[in-house]
């Protein structure tokens, strides 16, 4: 079964609004990553947060991590139509060979 | 251009045929992984490698073999194709200590 589960499965917002996506996972992790996938393309790494970090920023992205609840959130501020994509969280455990497991993703649609 | 190169981009196989999906990276990355993505789904880990000569199973390894004889190449072999293996296959690599994976553009495989 997949380690990360995103919520919601789909999200539709207006340009300029903020988009929040959540990810829950099951086991202890070394780090959690967020990726974007435009339709039919490969994934692009957005940001990584380590297990000893609680919040991280990169441009319009803000990621939080709550290891006690085994959850993370990705906030995209002032969204743009170009942000329309699927967003995936992925977790890497520090046992079992450092394999990285992905969730099912959130499909974000930003209306212009 | 530096990155992860996957070939072929498209392939149609008949049930029972075998084939090898190629993956090459020119970034001297230690870690490489193969994922499959079914329509509307996240990525599932097939096999991964933490260095030349070292491979391990992921979430869905059955029906697939891998080898890692060089740092650059990580081919994925389908032993006897089945319709359930119809999917988009992504290869990804990262270096030790580097935040996220770099993904190839994918191979779209159809098994009839």
mmCIF file of N, CA and C in Angstrom, chain A residues 1-96:
data_model
loop_
_atom_site.group_PDB
_atom_site.id
_atom_site.type_symbol
_atom_site.label_atom_id
_atom_site.label_comp_id
_atom_site.label_asym_id
_atom_site.label_seq_id
_atom_site.Cartn_x
_atom_site.Cartn_y
_atom_site.Cartn_z
ATOM 1 N N UNK A 1 0.847 -1.191 0.000
ATOM 2 C CA UNK A 1 0.000 0.000 0.000
ATOM 3 C C UNK A 1 0.880 1.238 0.000
ATOM 4 N N UNK A 2 0.330 2.355 -0.464
ATOM 5 C CA UNK A 2 1.121 3.553 -0.578
ATOM 6 C C UNK A 2 1.319 4.187 0.783
ATOM 7 N N UNK A 3 2.484 4.763 0.972
ATOM 8 C CA UNK A 3 2.841 5.348 2.249
ATOM 9 C C UNK A 3 2.105 6.656 2.466
ATOM 10 N N UNK A 4 2.015 7.493 1.415
ATOM 11 C CA UNK A 4 1.411 8.802 1.584
ATOM 12 C C UNK A 4 0.032 8.852 0.952
ATOM 13 N N UNK A 5 -0.859 9.544 1.615
ATOM 14 C CA UNK A 5 -2.199 9.734 1.077
ATOM 15 C C UNK A 5 -2.504 11.214 1.070
ATOM 16 N N UNK A 6 -2.839 11.757 -0.101
ATOM 17 C CA UNK A 6 -3.123 13.177 -0.211
ATOM 18 C C UNK A 6 -4.613 13.450 -0.049
ATOM 19 N N UNK A 7 -4.872 14.648 0.401
ATOM 20 C CA UNK A 7 -6.243 15.101 0.604
ATOM 21 C C UNK A 7 -6.278 16.600 0.316
ATOM 22 N N UNK A 8 -7.206 17.130 -0.491
ATOM 23 C CA UNK A 8 -8.246 16.362 -1.192
ATOM 24 C C UNK A 8 -7.699 15.665 -2.430
ATOM 25 N N UNK A 9 -8.507 14.843 -3.050
ATOM 26 C CA UNK A 9 -8.100 14.202 -4.296
ATOM 27 C C UNK A 9 -8.082 15.205 -5.431
ATOM 28 N N UNK A 10 -8.983 16.176 -5.386
ATOM 29 C CA UNK A 10 -9.050 17.202 -6.420
ATOM 30 C C UNK A 10 -9.440 18.523 -5.781
ATOM 31 N N UNK A 11 -8.940 19.612 -6.365
ATOM 32 C CA UNK A 11 -9.162 20.944 -5.814
ATOM 33 C C UNK A 11 -9.262 21.923 -6.968
ATOM 34 N N UNK A 12 -10.312 22.737 -6.953
ATOM 35 C CA UNK A 12 -10.515 23.737 -7.991
ATOM 36 C C UNK A 12 -10.643 25.102 -7.337
ATOM 37 N N UNK A 13 -9.794 26.048 -7.737
ATOM 38 C CA UNK A 13 -9.799 27.376 -7.122
ATOM 39 C C UNK A 13 -9.660 28.444 -8.208
ATOM 40 N N UNK A 14 -9.891 29.684 -7.816
ATOM 41 C CA UNK A 14 -9.699 30.812 -8.721
ATOM 42 C C UNK A 14 -8.258 31.306 -8.636
ATOM 43 N N UNK A 15 -7.790 31.835 -9.746
ATOM 44 C CA UNK A 15 -6.458 32.441 -9.764
ATOM 45 C C UNK A 15 -6.369 33.506 -8.673
ATOM 46 N N UNK A 16 -5.249 33.514 -7.965
ATOM 47 C CA UNK A 16 -5.053 34.472 -6.891
ATOM 48 C C UNK A 16 -5.360 33.906 -5.521
ATOM 49 N N UNK A 17 -6.163 32.848 -5.467
ATOM 50 C CA UNK A 17 -6.462 32.217 -4.185
ATOM 51 C C UNK A 17 -5.303 31.328 -3.752
ATOM 52 N N UNK A 18 -5.344 30.941 -2.481
ATOM 53 C CA UNK A 18 -4.349 29.997 -1.961
ATOM 54 C C UNK A 18 -4.875 28.571 -2.101
ATOM 55 N N UNK A 19 -3.958 27.641 -2.322
ATOM 56 C CA UNK A 19 -4.315 26.222 -2.429
ATOM 57 C C UNK A 19 -3.584 25.458 -1.333
ATOM 58 N N UNK A 20 -4.316 24.657 -0.599
ATOM 59 C CA UNK A 20 -3.720 23.838 0.459
ATOM 60 C C UNK A 20 -3.994 22.370 0.191
ATOM 61 N N UNK A 21 -2.945 21.587 0.206
ATOM 62 C CA UNK A 21 -3.054 20.146 0.021
ATOM 63 C C UNK A 21 -2.409 19.472 1.221
ATOM 64 N N UNK A 22 -2.990 18.363 1.628
ATOM 65 C CA UNK A 22 -2.519 17.643 2.805
ATOM 66 C C UNK A 22 -2.042 16.250 2.436
ATOM 67 N N UNK A 23 -1.110 15.761 3.235
ATOM 68 C CA UNK A 23 -0.546 14.434 3.018
ATOM 69 C C UNK A 23 -0.417 13.745 4.362
ATOM 70 N N UNK A 24 -0.899 12.525 4.443
ATOM 71 C CA UNK A 24 -0.701 11.735 5.661
ATOM 72 C C UNK A 24 0.113 10.497 5.307
ATOM 73 N N UNK A 25 0.888 10.030 6.254
ATOM 74 C CA UNK A 25 1.722 8.855 6.009
ATOM 75 C C UNK A 25 1.663 7.938 7.219
ATOM 76 N N UNK A 26 2.231 6.749 7.069
ATOM 77 C CA UNK A 26 1.966 5.707 8.056
ATOM 78 C C UNK A 26 3.131 5.400 8.981
ATOM 79 N N UNK A 27 4.356 5.473 8.463
ATOM 80 C CA UNK A 27 5.495 5.058 9.286
ATOM 81 C C UNK A 27 6.445 6.229 9.500
ATOM 82 N N UNK A 28 7.405 6.060 10.369
ATOM 83 C CA UNK A 28 8.373 7.124 10.613
ATOM 84 C C UNK A 28 9.196 7.349 9.350
ATOM 85 N N UNK A 29 9.599 8.599 9.141
ATOM 86 C CA UNK A 29 10.257 8.965 7.901
ATOM 87 C C UNK A 29 11.562 9.700 8.158
ATOM 88 N N UNK A 30 12.380 9.741 7.132
ATOM 89 C CA UNK A 30 13.603 10.538 7.133
ATOM 90 C C UNK A 30 13.314 11.928 6.583
ATOM 91 N N UNK A 31 12.521 11.977 5.512
ATOM 92 C CA UNK A 31 12.120 13.253 4.947
ATOM 93 C C UNK A 31 10.834 13.075 4.142
ATOM 94 N N UNK A 32 10.211 14.196 3.821
ATOM 95 C CA UNK A 32 9.003 14.192 3.003
ATOM 96 C C UNK A 32 9.208 15.192 1.885
ATOM 97 N N UNK A 33 8.820 14.811 0.701
ATOM 98 C CA UNK A 33 9.034 15.658 -0.477
ATOM 99 C C UNK A 33 7.700 15.922 -1.170
ATOM 100 N N UNK A 34 7.627 17.034 -1.859
ATOM 101 C CA UNK A 34 6.474 17.347 -2.701
ATOM 102 C C UNK A 34 6.955 17.502 -4.142
ATOM 103 N N UNK A 35 6.145 16.939 -5.055
ATOM 104 C CA UNK A 35 6.432 16.990 -6.475
ATOM 105 C C UNK A 35 5.212 17.513 -7.225
ATOM 106 N N UNK A 36 5.465 18.093 -8.397
ATOM 107 C CA UNK A 36 4.398 18.520 -9.300
ATOM 108 C C UNK A 36 4.503 17.716 -10.590
ATOM 109 N N UNK A 37 3.359 17.372 -11.153
ATOM 110 C CA UNK A 37 3.307 16.682 -12.443
ATOM 111 C C UNK A 37 2.297 17.361 -13.328
ATOM 112 N N UNK A 38 2.784 17.928 -14.414
ATOM 113 C CA UNK A 38 1.895 18.440 -15.435
ATOM 114 C C UNK A 38 1.430 17.269 -16.295
ATOM 115 N N UNK A 39 0.265 17.414 -16.880
ATOM 116 C CA UNK A 39 -0.379 16.302 -17.567
ATOM 117 C C UNK A 39 0.556 15.629 -18.561
ATOM 118 N N UNK A 40 0.722 14.313 -18.386
ATOM 119 C CA UNK A 40 1.504 13.548 -19.344
ATOM 120 C C UNK A 40 3.000 13.721 -19.242
ATOM 121 N N UNK A 41 3.468 14.425 -18.215
ATOM 122 C CA UNK A 41 4.899 14.691 -18.098
ATOM 123 C C UNK A 41 5.487 13.970 -16.885
ATOM 124 N N UNK A 42 6.793 14.023 -16.766
ATOM 125 C CA UNK A 42 7.460 13.495 -15.583
ATOM 126 C C UNK A 42 7.259 14.417 -14.399
ATOM 127 N N UNK A 43 7.619 13.931 -13.231
ATOM 128 C CA UNK A 43 7.447 14.711 -12.015
ATOM 129 C C UNK A 43 8.612 15.664 -11.826
ATOM 130 N N UNK A 44 8.314 16.793 -11.206
ATOM 131 C CA UNK A 44 9.324 17.799 -10.893
ATOM 132 C C UNK A 44 9.363 18.002 -9.390
ATOM 133 N N UNK A 45 10.540 17.892 -8.823
ATOM 134 C CA UNK A 45 10.692 18.066 -7.382
ATOM 135 C C UNK A 45 10.483 19.531 -6.999
ATOM 136 N N UNK A 46 9.656 19.765 -5.971
ATOM 137 C CA UNK A 46 9.368 21.127 -5.523
ATOM 138 C C UNK A 46 10.136 21.485 -4.256
ATOM 139 N N UNK A 47 10.021 20.632 -3.252
ATOM 140 C CA UNK A 47 10.578 20.993 -1.947
ATOM 141 C C UNK A 47 10.690 19.739 -1.087
ATOM 142 N N UNK A 48 11.661 19.731 -0.207
ATOM 143 C CA UNK A 48 11.865 18.623 0.726
ATOM 144 C C UNK A 48 11.901 19.183 2.138
ATOM 145 N N UNK A 49 11.264 18.482 3.054
ATOM 146 C CA UNK A 49 11.330 18.854 4.469
ATOM 147 C C UNK A 49 11.808 17.636 5.259
ATOM 148 N N UNK A 50 12.773 17.839 6.109
ATOM 149 C CA UNK A 50 13.346 16.729 6.864
ATOM 150 C C UNK A 50 12.535 16.488 8.133
ATOM 151 N N UNK A 51 12.715 15.340 8.713
ATOM 152 C CA UNK A 51 11.882 14.938 9.857
ATOM 153 C C UNK A 51 12.101 15.826 11.078
ATOM 154 N N UNK A 52 13.230 16.523 11.145
ATOM 155 C CA UNK A 52 13.482 17.401 12.293
ATOM 156 C C UNK A 52 13.111 18.855 12.004
ATOM 157 N N UNK A 53 12.465 19.099 10.858
ATOM 158 C CA UNK A 53 12.001 20.434 10.501
ATOM 159 C C UNK A 53 10.495 20.509 10.626
ATOM 160 N N UNK A 54 9.974 21.678 10.899
ATOM 161 C CA UNK A 54 8.524 21.834 11.061
ATOM 162 C C UNK A 54 7.917 22.659 9.929
ATOM 163 N N UNK A 55 8.707 23.541 9.328
ATOM 164 C CA UNK A 55 8.173 24.388 8.269
ATOM 165 C C UNK A 55 9.313 24.763 7.330
ATOM 166 N N UNK A 56 8.932 24.897 6.044
ATOM 167 C CA UNK A 56 9.926 25.288 5.056
ATOM 168 C C UNK A 56 9.246 26.098 3.963
ATOM 169 N N UNK A 57 9.968 27.087 3.435
ATOM 170 C CA UNK A 57 9.407 27.946 2.408
ATOM 171 C C UNK A 57 10.287 27.892 1.171
ATOM 172 N N UNK A 58 9.636 28.034 0.005
ATOM 173 C CA UNK A 58 10.359 28.194 -1.238
ATOM 174 C C UNK A 58 9.470 28.997 -2.184
ATOM 175 N N UNK A 59 9.793 30.257 -2.355
ATOM 176 C CA UNK A 59 8.962 31.109 -3.209
ATOM 177 C C UNK A 59 7.535 31.181 -2.697
ATOM 178 N N UNK A 60 6.563 30.784 -3.522
ATOM 179 C CA UNK A 60 5.154 30.796 -3.113
ATOM 180 C C UNK A 60 4.724 29.512 -2.411
ATOM 181 N N UNK A 61 5.658 28.631 -2.163
ATOM 182 C CA UNK A 61 5.355 27.355 -1.514
ATOM 183 C C UNK A 61 5.704 27.414 -0.033
ATOM 184 N N UNK A 62 4.801 26.841 0.765
ATOM 185 C CA UNK A 62 5.071 26.688 2.196
ATOM 186 C C UNK A 62 4.683 25.266 2.575
ATOM 187 N N UNK A 63 5.623 24.548 3.169
ATOM 188 C CA UNK A 63 5.382 23.174 3.584
ATOM 189 C C UNK A 63 5.506 23.084 5.100
ATOM 190 N N UNK A 64 4.587 22.371 5.707
ATOM 191 C CA UNK A 64 4.686 22.087 7.134
ATOM 192 C C UNK A 64 4.726 20.577 7.331
ATOM 193 N N UNK A 65 5.311 20.181 8.439
ATOM 194 C CA UNK A 65 5.407 18.768 8.783
ATOM 195 C C UNK A 65 5.105 18.595 10.261
ATOM 196 N N UNK A 66 4.190 17.694 10.561
ATOM 197 C CA UNK A 66 3.858 17.354 11.942
ATOM 198 C C UNK A 66 4.111 15.860 12.103
ATOM 199 N N UNK A 67 5.257 15.521 12.647
ATOM 200 C CA UNK A 67 5.614 14.106 12.759
ATOM 201 C C UNK A 67 4.772 13.384 13.810
ATOM 202 N N UNK A 68 4.242 14.121 14.774
ATOM 203 C CA UNK A 68 3.394 13.462 15.776
ATOM 204 C C UNK A 68 2.079 13.007 15.164
ATOM 205 N N UNK A 69 1.594 13.748 14.167
ATOM 206 C CA UNK A 69 0.357 13.371 13.477
ATOM 207 C C UNK A 69 0.641 12.651 12.164
ATOM 208 N N UNK A 70 1.926 12.508 11.820
ATOM 209 C CA UNK A 70 2.315 11.890 10.565
ATOM 210 C C UNK A 70 1.582 12.562 9.401
ATOM 211 N N UNK A 71 1.733 13.882 9.338
ATOM 212 C CA UNK A 71 1.042 14.608 8.274
ATOM 213 C C UNK A 71 1.872 15.807 7.833
ATOM 214 N N UNK A 72 1.604 16.241 6.600
ATOM 215 C CA UNK A 72 2.269 17.398 6.018
ATOM 216 C C UNK A 72 1.241 18.169 5.202
ATOM 217 N N UNK A 73 1.495 19.453 5.033
ATOM 218 C CA UNK A 73 0.649 20.233 4.156
ATOM 219 C C UNK A 73 1.512 21.066 3.222
ATOM 220 N N UNK A 74 0.991 21.275 2.013
ATOM 221 C CA UNK A 74 1.624 22.126 1.013
ATOM 222 C C UNK A 74 0.675 23.279 0.728
ATOM 223 N N UNK A 75 1.140 24.486 0.928
ATOM 224 C CA UNK A 75 0.365 25.690 0.650
ATOM 225 C C UNK A 75 0.994 26.393 -0.543
ATOM 226 N N UNK A 76 0.188 26.654 -1.558
ATOM 227 C CA UNK A 76 0.617 27.473 -2.693
ATOM 228 C C UNK A 76 -0.127 28.794 -2.582
ATOM 229 N N UNK A 77 0.599 29.869 -2.393
ATOM 230 C CA UNK A 77 -0.056 31.161 -2.239
ATOM 231 C C UNK A 77 -0.203 31.855 -3.592
ATOM 232 N N UNK A 78 -1.230 32.709 -3.677
ATOM 233 C CA UNK A 78 -1.466 33.515 -4.880
ATOM 234 C C UNK A 78 -1.359 32.651 -6.136
ATOM 235 N N UNK A 79 -2.198 31.639 -6.206
ATOM 236 C CA UNK A 79 -2.076 30.649 -7.279
ATOM 237 C C UNK A 79 -2.270 31.275 -8.660
ATOM 238 N N UNK A 80 -1.677 30.614 -9.633
ATOM 239 C CA UNK A 80 -1.744 31.045 -11.032
ATOM 240 C C UNK A 80 -2.276 29.903 -11.874
ATOM 241 N N UNK A 81 -2.788 30.218 -13.039
ATOM 242 C CA UNK A 81 -3.283 29.166 -13.932
ATOM 243 C C UNK A 81 -2.181 28.148 -14.228
ATOM 244 N N UNK A 82 -0.937 28.613 -14.287
ATOM 245 C CA UNK A 82 0.186 27.711 -14.562
ATOM 246 C C UNK A 82 0.456 26.715 -13.432
ATOM 247 N N UNK A 83 -0.156 26.933 -12.269
ATOM 248 C CA UNK A 83 -0.016 25.980 -11.165
ATOM 249 C C UNK A 83 -0.913 24.760 -11.344
ATOM 250 N N UNK A 84 -1.792 24.795 -12.328
ATOM 251 C CA UNK A 84 -2.654 23.653 -12.606
ATOM 252 C C UNK A 84 -1.804 22.426 -12.901
ATOM 253 N N UNK A 85 -1.962 21.387 -12.080
ATOM 254 C CA UNK A 85 -1.116 20.197 -12.171
ATOM 255 C C UNK A 85 -1.583 19.216 -11.096
ATOM 256 N N UNK A 86 -0.958 18.061 -11.065
ATOM 257 C CA UNK A 86 -1.135 17.129 -9.949
ATOM 258 C C UNK A 86 0.054 17.278 -9.016
ATOM 259 N N UNK A 87 -0.229 17.201 -7.731
ATOM 260 C CA UNK A 87 0.807 17.371 -6.714
ATOM 261 C C UNK A 87 0.875 16.096 -5.866
ATOM 262 N N UNK A 88 2.086 15.608 -5.687
ATOM 263 C CA UNK A 88 2.293 14.358 -4.965
ATOM 264 C C UNK A 88 3.227 14.575 -3.789
ATOM 265 N N UNK A 89 2.905 13.934 -2.687
ATOM 266 C CA UNK A 89 3.881 13.871 -1.606
ATOM 267 C C UNK A 89 4.589 12.524 -1.701
ATOM 268 N N UNK A 90 5.801 12.496 -1.214
ATOM 269 C CA UNK A 90 6.605 11.276 -1.229
ATOM 270 C C UNK A 90 7.416 11.228 0.054
ATOM 271 N N UNK A 91 7.519 10.057 0.614
ATOM 272 C CA UNK A 91 8.258 9.909 1.865
ATOM 273 C C UNK A 91 9.424 8.948 1.678
ATOM 274 N N UNK A 92 10.510 9.273 2.340
ATOM 275 C CA UNK A 92 11.677 8.414 2.347
ATOM 276 C C UNK A 92 11.939 7.985 3.785
ATOM 277 N N UNK A 93 12.024 6.701 3.984
ATOM 278 C CA UNK A 93 12.279 6.186 5.319
ATOM 279 C C UNK A 93 13.763 5.957 5.510
ATOM 280 N N UNK A 94 14.221 6.030 6.728
ATOM 281 C CA UNK A 94 15.645 5.792 6.969
ATOM 282 C C UNK A 94 15.927 4.335 7.305
ATOM 283 N N UNK A 95 14.959 3.495 7.064
ATOM 284 C CA UNK A 95 15.181 2.051 7.138
ATOM 285 C C UNK A 95 14.664 1.458 5.843
ATOM 286 N N UNK A 96 15.073 0.256 5.542
ATOM 287 C CA UNK A 96 14.564 -0.386 4.332
ATOM 288 C C UNK A 96 15.181 0.148 3.069
#
